[in-house]
Amino acid sequence: MFCYQCEETINGTGCTVGGACGKKEEVAVLQDRLIYALKGFAFCNSRGRLKGCADPGFGPFVMDALFSTLTNVNFDAAYFEKLINETLKRRDVVRNAVHNGAPPGPTAPNVAVITYEDLMKKTAEEIGVLATADADVRSLRETLIYGLKGLAAYGTHALILNSEDDTVYQFIEKGLISTIDDSPLEKPNVDQMVALLLECGGFGVKIMSMLDAANTKAYGNPSPTSVKTGVGKNPGILISGHDLKDLEMLLEQTRGTGVDVYTHGEMLPAHAYPAFQEYAHLAGNYGNAWHLQKTEFESFNGPILMTTNCLVPPKETYAGRLYTTNVVGYRDDKIQVKHIAVKSGGGKDFTEIIEAAKTCLPPQELENGTVMTGFAHAATLSVADKVIEAVKSGHIKKFVVMAGCDGRHKERSYYTAFAQALPKDTVILTAGCAKYRYNKLDLGDIGGIPRVLDAGQCNDCYSLVVIALELAKAFGVESVNDLPIVYNIAWYEQKATLVFLALLHLGIQNIVIGPVLPACLSPAVLDVLVKTFRVSKNTEVEPDIKRLITL
Ligand code: SF4
Ligand code: SF3
C-alpha cells in the first residue's frame, strides 16, 4: 500500500505497511481500486452525458464513494468491495448505452473496461498513487483527488439537506478523468493541472456556501452561544462528526425518553443553531477533538454515534456501544461496529441506540465549564460596526485565522502556545476542530468582542470568507490581502485540503500551514505555491508571531 493523503502519514512520506490512522493494507488497496474504478466510471459517464445516457445518480453515488475513502471514515473492507462492484455495474450500464446508440466517440481507455476480477488482481503499484511515475504529475493529481474528496464530503452534507448542483457533479467527473494516465480527454499539462486545483478550490467555495445556506435554512442562523462542558445525571448519547440532520433526528427521537444528548468534536457548533436550542435535552458538549476519543468515549459510558469522520479504530471496551451511520464504518478481525442505515422510505431509526442508552450509567464528568461557539457570518456581521470601530481605533490590530483540523501529534501544542502568545489586540477567527487547542483558554475580549470567534465546523470556513469579504468592502480595500487578517491554518485530512484550495482560489496570499506540509506536495509543486501564493509552513511560536503579527 501507499497512502500519503493526511498529515499523519508515516515519516512525512507515506504509509506503506498499514496506516498511522489504523487503516489496514487490505482496505488501503481496496480504496485505491475504488478510486481507479471511479475514474473509469467518470470517463464513461462523460461520454454518456454527451449522448443523453449518463447515470442519473452519478453525482450522489460518486460523492458517497469518495467520502468513504477520506481519512478516518471507513475501515470496512467488505464495504469497499461492495462499492467497487456497484461502481463497475453502473459504469457498464452507461457504457453499454453509449455503445448501443450512435457512434461511441473516443475509445474508452482500459480503466473504463476493466472487469471486477481484473480489478481485484491489480496491485497498489499498478493503480495506486505510485503508479504515476512523474513525481510532480503525481503530486498534482493526488492533491486534486484529495480536494475532490473534500468536495464530495461537503457535497454529501448539502445533499442530505436537499441542496445539490449539477455543475459540482460535472466538475468531480472532469477532475477524476484528468487524473487518468493517458487521459482520454486532452491530457492536461502542468499549468492546466494547477488551474484545475484552483478550479477545485472555486467549487470548494461554492459547496461550502451551498452547505451554509442549507444549514441555515433548516436550522436558522447560529448565534453566539455558551455551551456547557459538564454532565448531568441522566444517561446520555454522544453524537460526533459533522452531520446536523442526524443530530436533528436523534434529538427528535430522544425527546421525553430521559436520555440526554451530548455533542463531541465537530458537532459542538450545533448548539448555536436556534432549531437545536429548542431541545432541552441537548445537554452540552463532552470532551474535545476526535483524537482523544479513545479516552473520552470510554468515560462517556453511553452509546456513541459517529456520523462522519473522524473515527479512530475503537477499543473493545466501548466498541459494543459505538454506532456508525452514513459512509462511516468499522470492521476488523475482532470488532464489527453496528451501523444505522437509512430506512426504506427515508429517515433513520435510532431506537436501538436509545434503548442501549437507558441501560448505561450517566457520563463521567471530564470538566465543568462552558465554551463559546456560534460566531458564523450572520452573528459576526451583525456587530460589524463594533468590529470596524475597534479596528479603526486600533483596539484590534489583527485577525488571525486559525481554522482547520486538530490532530494527535505532539507538535500540535504549538497552536495552544501560539494562541496564548498572541498580543492582546488580536482576535482569532476559527472553524473546524483545530479550535480545541485554544477554545477553552481564557483569552479575554476586546471591548466585548471575544478574542476567539468560533464560526463552526470546518465547512464554516465559508463564514470566515464572508466576514473577510464584507470587511474588505467596509474598509474600501480592493483585495482581502489588504486587510489586517493573517492565516495560520492547521490541517489534517482532505476536507482541509479543499479549504486550502478554496483560500488559494480566492487569491489569499501568505497562508501559513502546519504542523507539517502535505506530503503530497512535490518540491516543484510546492515551489509554485510559494512563488504564486507565498504559502509557507509554520515554524516556532516566537518567529511566527513576529512575521505574522509584529512585522
Ligand atoms: Fe496514512 Fe493518513 Fe493514509 Fe491513514 S489516511 S494510511 S494515516 S496517510
Ligand atoms: Fe476535524 Fe476530522 Fe478536520 Fe472537520 S473532525 S476538521 S480533522
PDB file of N, CA and C and ligand atoms in Angstrom, residues 1-10 14-16 18-24 28 31 69-72 75 146 408 492-494, ligand 1:
ATOM      1  N   MET A   1       0.836  -1.203   0.000  1.00  0.00           N
ATOM      2  CA  MET A   1       0.000   0.000   0.000  1.00  0.00           C
ATOM      3  C   MET A   1       0.874   1.257   0.000  1.00  0.00           C
ATOM      4  N   PHE A   2       0.307   2.301  -0.481  1.00  0.00           N
ATOM      5  CA  PHE A   2       0.967   3.605  -0.335  1.00  0.00           C
ATOM      6  C   PHE A   2      -0.120   4.669  -0.194  1.00  0.00           C
ATOM      7  N   CYS A   3      -0.101   5.362   0.932  1.00  0.00           N
ATOM      8  CA  CYS A   3      -1.086   6.421   1.138  1.00  0.00           C
ATOM      9  C   CYS A   3      -0.396   7.606   1.804  1.00  0.00           C
ATOM     10  N   TYR A   4      -0.572   8.778   1.227  1.00  0.00           N
ATOM     11  CA  TYR A   4       0.003   9.975   1.863  1.00  0.00           C
ATOM     12  C   TYR A   4      -1.011  11.119   1.861  1.00  0.00           C
ATOM     13  N   GLN A   5      -2.267  10.740   2.079  1.00  0.00           N
ATOM     14  CA  GLN A   5      -3.302  11.761   1.934  1.00  0.00           C
ATOM     15  C   GLN A   5      -3.509  12.638   3.173  1.00  0.00           C
ATOM     16  N   CYS A   6      -2.979  12.213   4.320  1.00  0.00           N
ATOM     17  CA  CYS A   6      -3.245  13.042   5.511  1.00  0.00           C
ATOM     18  C   CYS A   6      -1.959  13.482   6.202  1.00  0.00           C
ATOM     19  N   GLU A   7      -2.125  14.318   7.179  1.00  0.00           N
ATOM     20  CA  GLU A   7      -0.999  14.932   7.885  1.00  0.00           C
ATOM     21  C   GLU A   7      -0.189  13.912   8.693  1.00  0.00           C
ATOM     22  N   GLU A   8      -0.851  12.801   9.064  1.00  0.00           N
ATOM     23  CA  GLU A   8      -0.190  11.810   9.920  1.00  0.00           C
ATOM     24  C   GLU A   8       0.689  10.842   9.163  1.00  0.00           C
ATOM     25  N   THR A   9       0.733  10.957   7.862  1.00  0.00           N
ATOM     26  CA  THR A   9       1.404   9.930   7.063  1.00  0.00           C
ATOM     27  C   THR A   9       2.801   9.614   7.608  1.00  0.00           C
ATOM     28  N   ILE A  10       3.141   8.349   7.642  1.00  0.00           N
ATOM     29  CA  ILE A  10       4.333   7.908   8.378  1.00  0.00           C
ATOM     30  C   ILE A  10       5.621   8.507   7.793  1.00  0.00           C
ATOM     31  N   GLY A  14       4.802   8.663   3.565  1.00  0.00           N
ATOM     32  CA  GLY A  14       3.739   7.783   3.082  1.00  0.00           C
ATOM     33  C   GLY A  14       3.590   6.574   3.985  1.00  0.00           C
ATOM     34  N   CYS A  15       2.366   6.114   4.176  1.00  0.00           N
ATOM     35  CA  CYS A  15       2.129   4.893   4.945  1.00  0.00           C
ATOM     36  C   CYS A  15       2.244   3.719   3.974  1.00  0.00           C
ATOM     37  N   THR A  16       3.095   2.755   4.301  1.00  0.00           N
ATOM     38  CA  THR A  16       3.359   1.663   3.354  1.00  0.00           C
ATOM     39  C   THR A  16       3.035   0.277   3.909  1.00  0.00           C
ATOM     40  N   GLY A  18       0.481  -0.290   6.459  1.00  0.00           N
ATOM     41  CA  GLY A  18      -0.615  -0.007   7.393  1.00  0.00           C
ATOM     42  C   GLY A  18      -0.555   1.471   7.722  1.00  0.00           C
ATOM     43  N   GLY A  19      -1.732   2.057   7.924  1.00  0.00           N
ATOM     44  CA  GLY A  19      -1.775   3.497   8.153  1.00  0.00           C
ATOM     45  C   GLY A  19      -1.576   3.871   9.602  1.00  0.00           C
ATOM     46  N   ALA A  20      -0.988   5.049   9.827  1.00  0.00           N
ATOM     47  CA  ALA A  20      -0.907   5.583  11.184  1.00  0.00           C
ATOM     48  C   ALA A  20      -2.328   5.770  11.728  1.00  0.00           C
ATOM     49  N   CYS A  21      -3.294   5.918  10.828  1.00  0.00           N
ATOM     50  CA  CYS A  21      -4.696   6.116  11.221  1.00  0.00           C
ATOM     51  C   CYS A  21      -5.360   4.802  11.609  1.00  0.00           C
ATOM     52  N   GLY A  22      -4.679   3.674  11.358  1.00  0.00           N
ATOM     53  CA  GLY A  22      -5.278   2.380  11.667  1.00  0.00           C
ATOM     54  C   GLY A  22      -5.830   1.686  10.425  1.00  0.00           C
ATOM     55  N   LYS A  23      -5.690   2.328   9.279  1.00  0.00           N
ATOM     56  CA  LYS A  23      -6.174   1.703   8.030  1.00  0.00           C
ATOM     57  C   LYS A  23      -5.268   0.544   7.667  1.00  0.00           C
ATOM     58  N   LYS A  24      -5.874  -0.635   7.473  1.00  0.00           N
ATOM     59  CA  LYS A  24      -5.087  -1.826   7.122  1.00  0.00           C
ATOM     60  C   LYS A  24      -4.776  -1.818   5.619  1.00  0.00           C
ATOM     61  N   ALA A  28      -6.649  -0.180   2.337  1.00  0.00           N
ATOM     62  CA  ALA A  28      -5.956   0.836   1.524  1.00  0.00           C
ATOM     63  C   ALA A  28      -5.967   0.437   0.049  1.00  0.00           C
ATOM     64  N   GLN A  31      -9.357   0.790  -1.406  1.00  0.00           N
ATOM     65  CA  GLN A  31      -9.659   2.214  -1.675  1.00  0.00           C
ATOM     66  C   GLN A  31      -8.991   2.658  -2.984  1.00  0.00           C
ATOM     67  N   THR A  69     -13.605   7.212   1.326  1.00  0.00           N
ATOM     68  CA  THR A  69     -12.152   6.982   1.330  1.00  0.00           C
ATOM     69  C   THR A  69     -11.381   8.084   2.055  1.00  0.00           C
ATOM     70  N   LEU A  70     -12.093   9.070   2.569  1.00  0.00           N
ATOM     71  CA  LEU A  70     -11.445  10.158   3.313  1.00  0.00           C
ATOM     72  C   LEU A  70     -10.861   9.583   4.616  1.00  0.00           C
ATOM     73  N   THR A  71      -9.814  10.182   5.111  1.00  0.00           N
ATOM     74  CA  THR A  71      -9.165   9.675   6.329  1.00  0.00           C
ATOM     75  C   THR A  71     -10.166   9.521   7.481  1.00  0.00           C
ATOM     76  N   ASN A  72     -10.057   8.395   8.179  1.00  0.00           N
ATOM     77  CA  ASN A  72     -10.856   8.135   9.389  1.00  0.00           C
ATOM     78  C   ASN A  72     -12.364   8.083   9.145  1.00  0.00           C
ATOM     79  N   PHE A  75     -13.363   1.797   7.669  1.00  0.00           N
ATOM     80  CA  PHE A  75     -12.285   0.817   7.826  1.00  0.00           C
ATOM     81  C   PHE A  75     -12.783  -0.596   7.489  1.00  0.00           C
ATOM     82  N   TYR A 146      -7.596  14.646  -3.518  1.00  0.00           N
ATOM     83  CA  TYR A 146      -7.926  14.948  -2.121  1.00  0.00           C
ATOM     84  C   TYR A 146      -8.916  16.123  -2.050  1.00  0.00           C
ATOM     85  N   ARG A 408      -3.297  14.351  16.485  1.00  0.00           N
ATOM     86  CA  ARG A 408      -2.745  13.818  17.737  1.00  0.00           C
ATOM     87  C   ARG A 408      -1.251  14.046  17.914  1.00  0.00           C
ATOM     88  N   TYR A 492      -5.305  18.440   8.694  1.00  0.00           N
ATOM     89  CA  TYR A 492      -5.137  17.016   8.980  1.00  0.00           C
ATOM     90  C   TYR A 492      -5.598  16.156   7.809  1.00  0.00           C
ATOM     91  N   GLU A 493      -6.848  16.393   7.358  1.00  0.00           N
ATOM     92  CA  GLU A 493      -7.358  15.487   6.316  1.00  0.00           C
ATOM     93  C   GLU A 493      -7.784  16.234   5.048  1.00  0.00           C
ATOM     94  N   GLN A 494      -8.573  15.575   4.208  1.00  0.00           N
ATOM     95  CA  GLN A 494      -8.775  16.087   2.854  1.00  0.00           C
ATOM     96  C   GLN A 494      -9.842  17.177   2.755  1.00  0.00           C
TER      97      GLN A 494
HETATM   98 FE1  SF4 B   1      -1.528   7.047   6.420  1.00  0.00          FE
HETATM   99 FE2  SF4 B   1      -3.183   9.149   6.584  1.00  0.00          FE
HETATM  100 FE3  SF4 B   1      -3.384   7.414   4.587  1.00  0.00          FE
HETATM  101 FE4  SF4 B   1      -4.116   6.745   7.082  1.00  0.00          FE
HETATM  102  S1  SF4 B   1      -5.074   8.271   5.738  1.00  0.00           S
HETATM  103  S2  SF4 B   1      -2.965   5.467   5.653  1.00  0.00           S
HETATM  104  S3  SF4 B   1      -2.516   7.812   8.270  1.00  0.00           S
HETATM  105  S4  SF4 B   1      -1.671   8.789   5.012  1.00  0.00           S
END
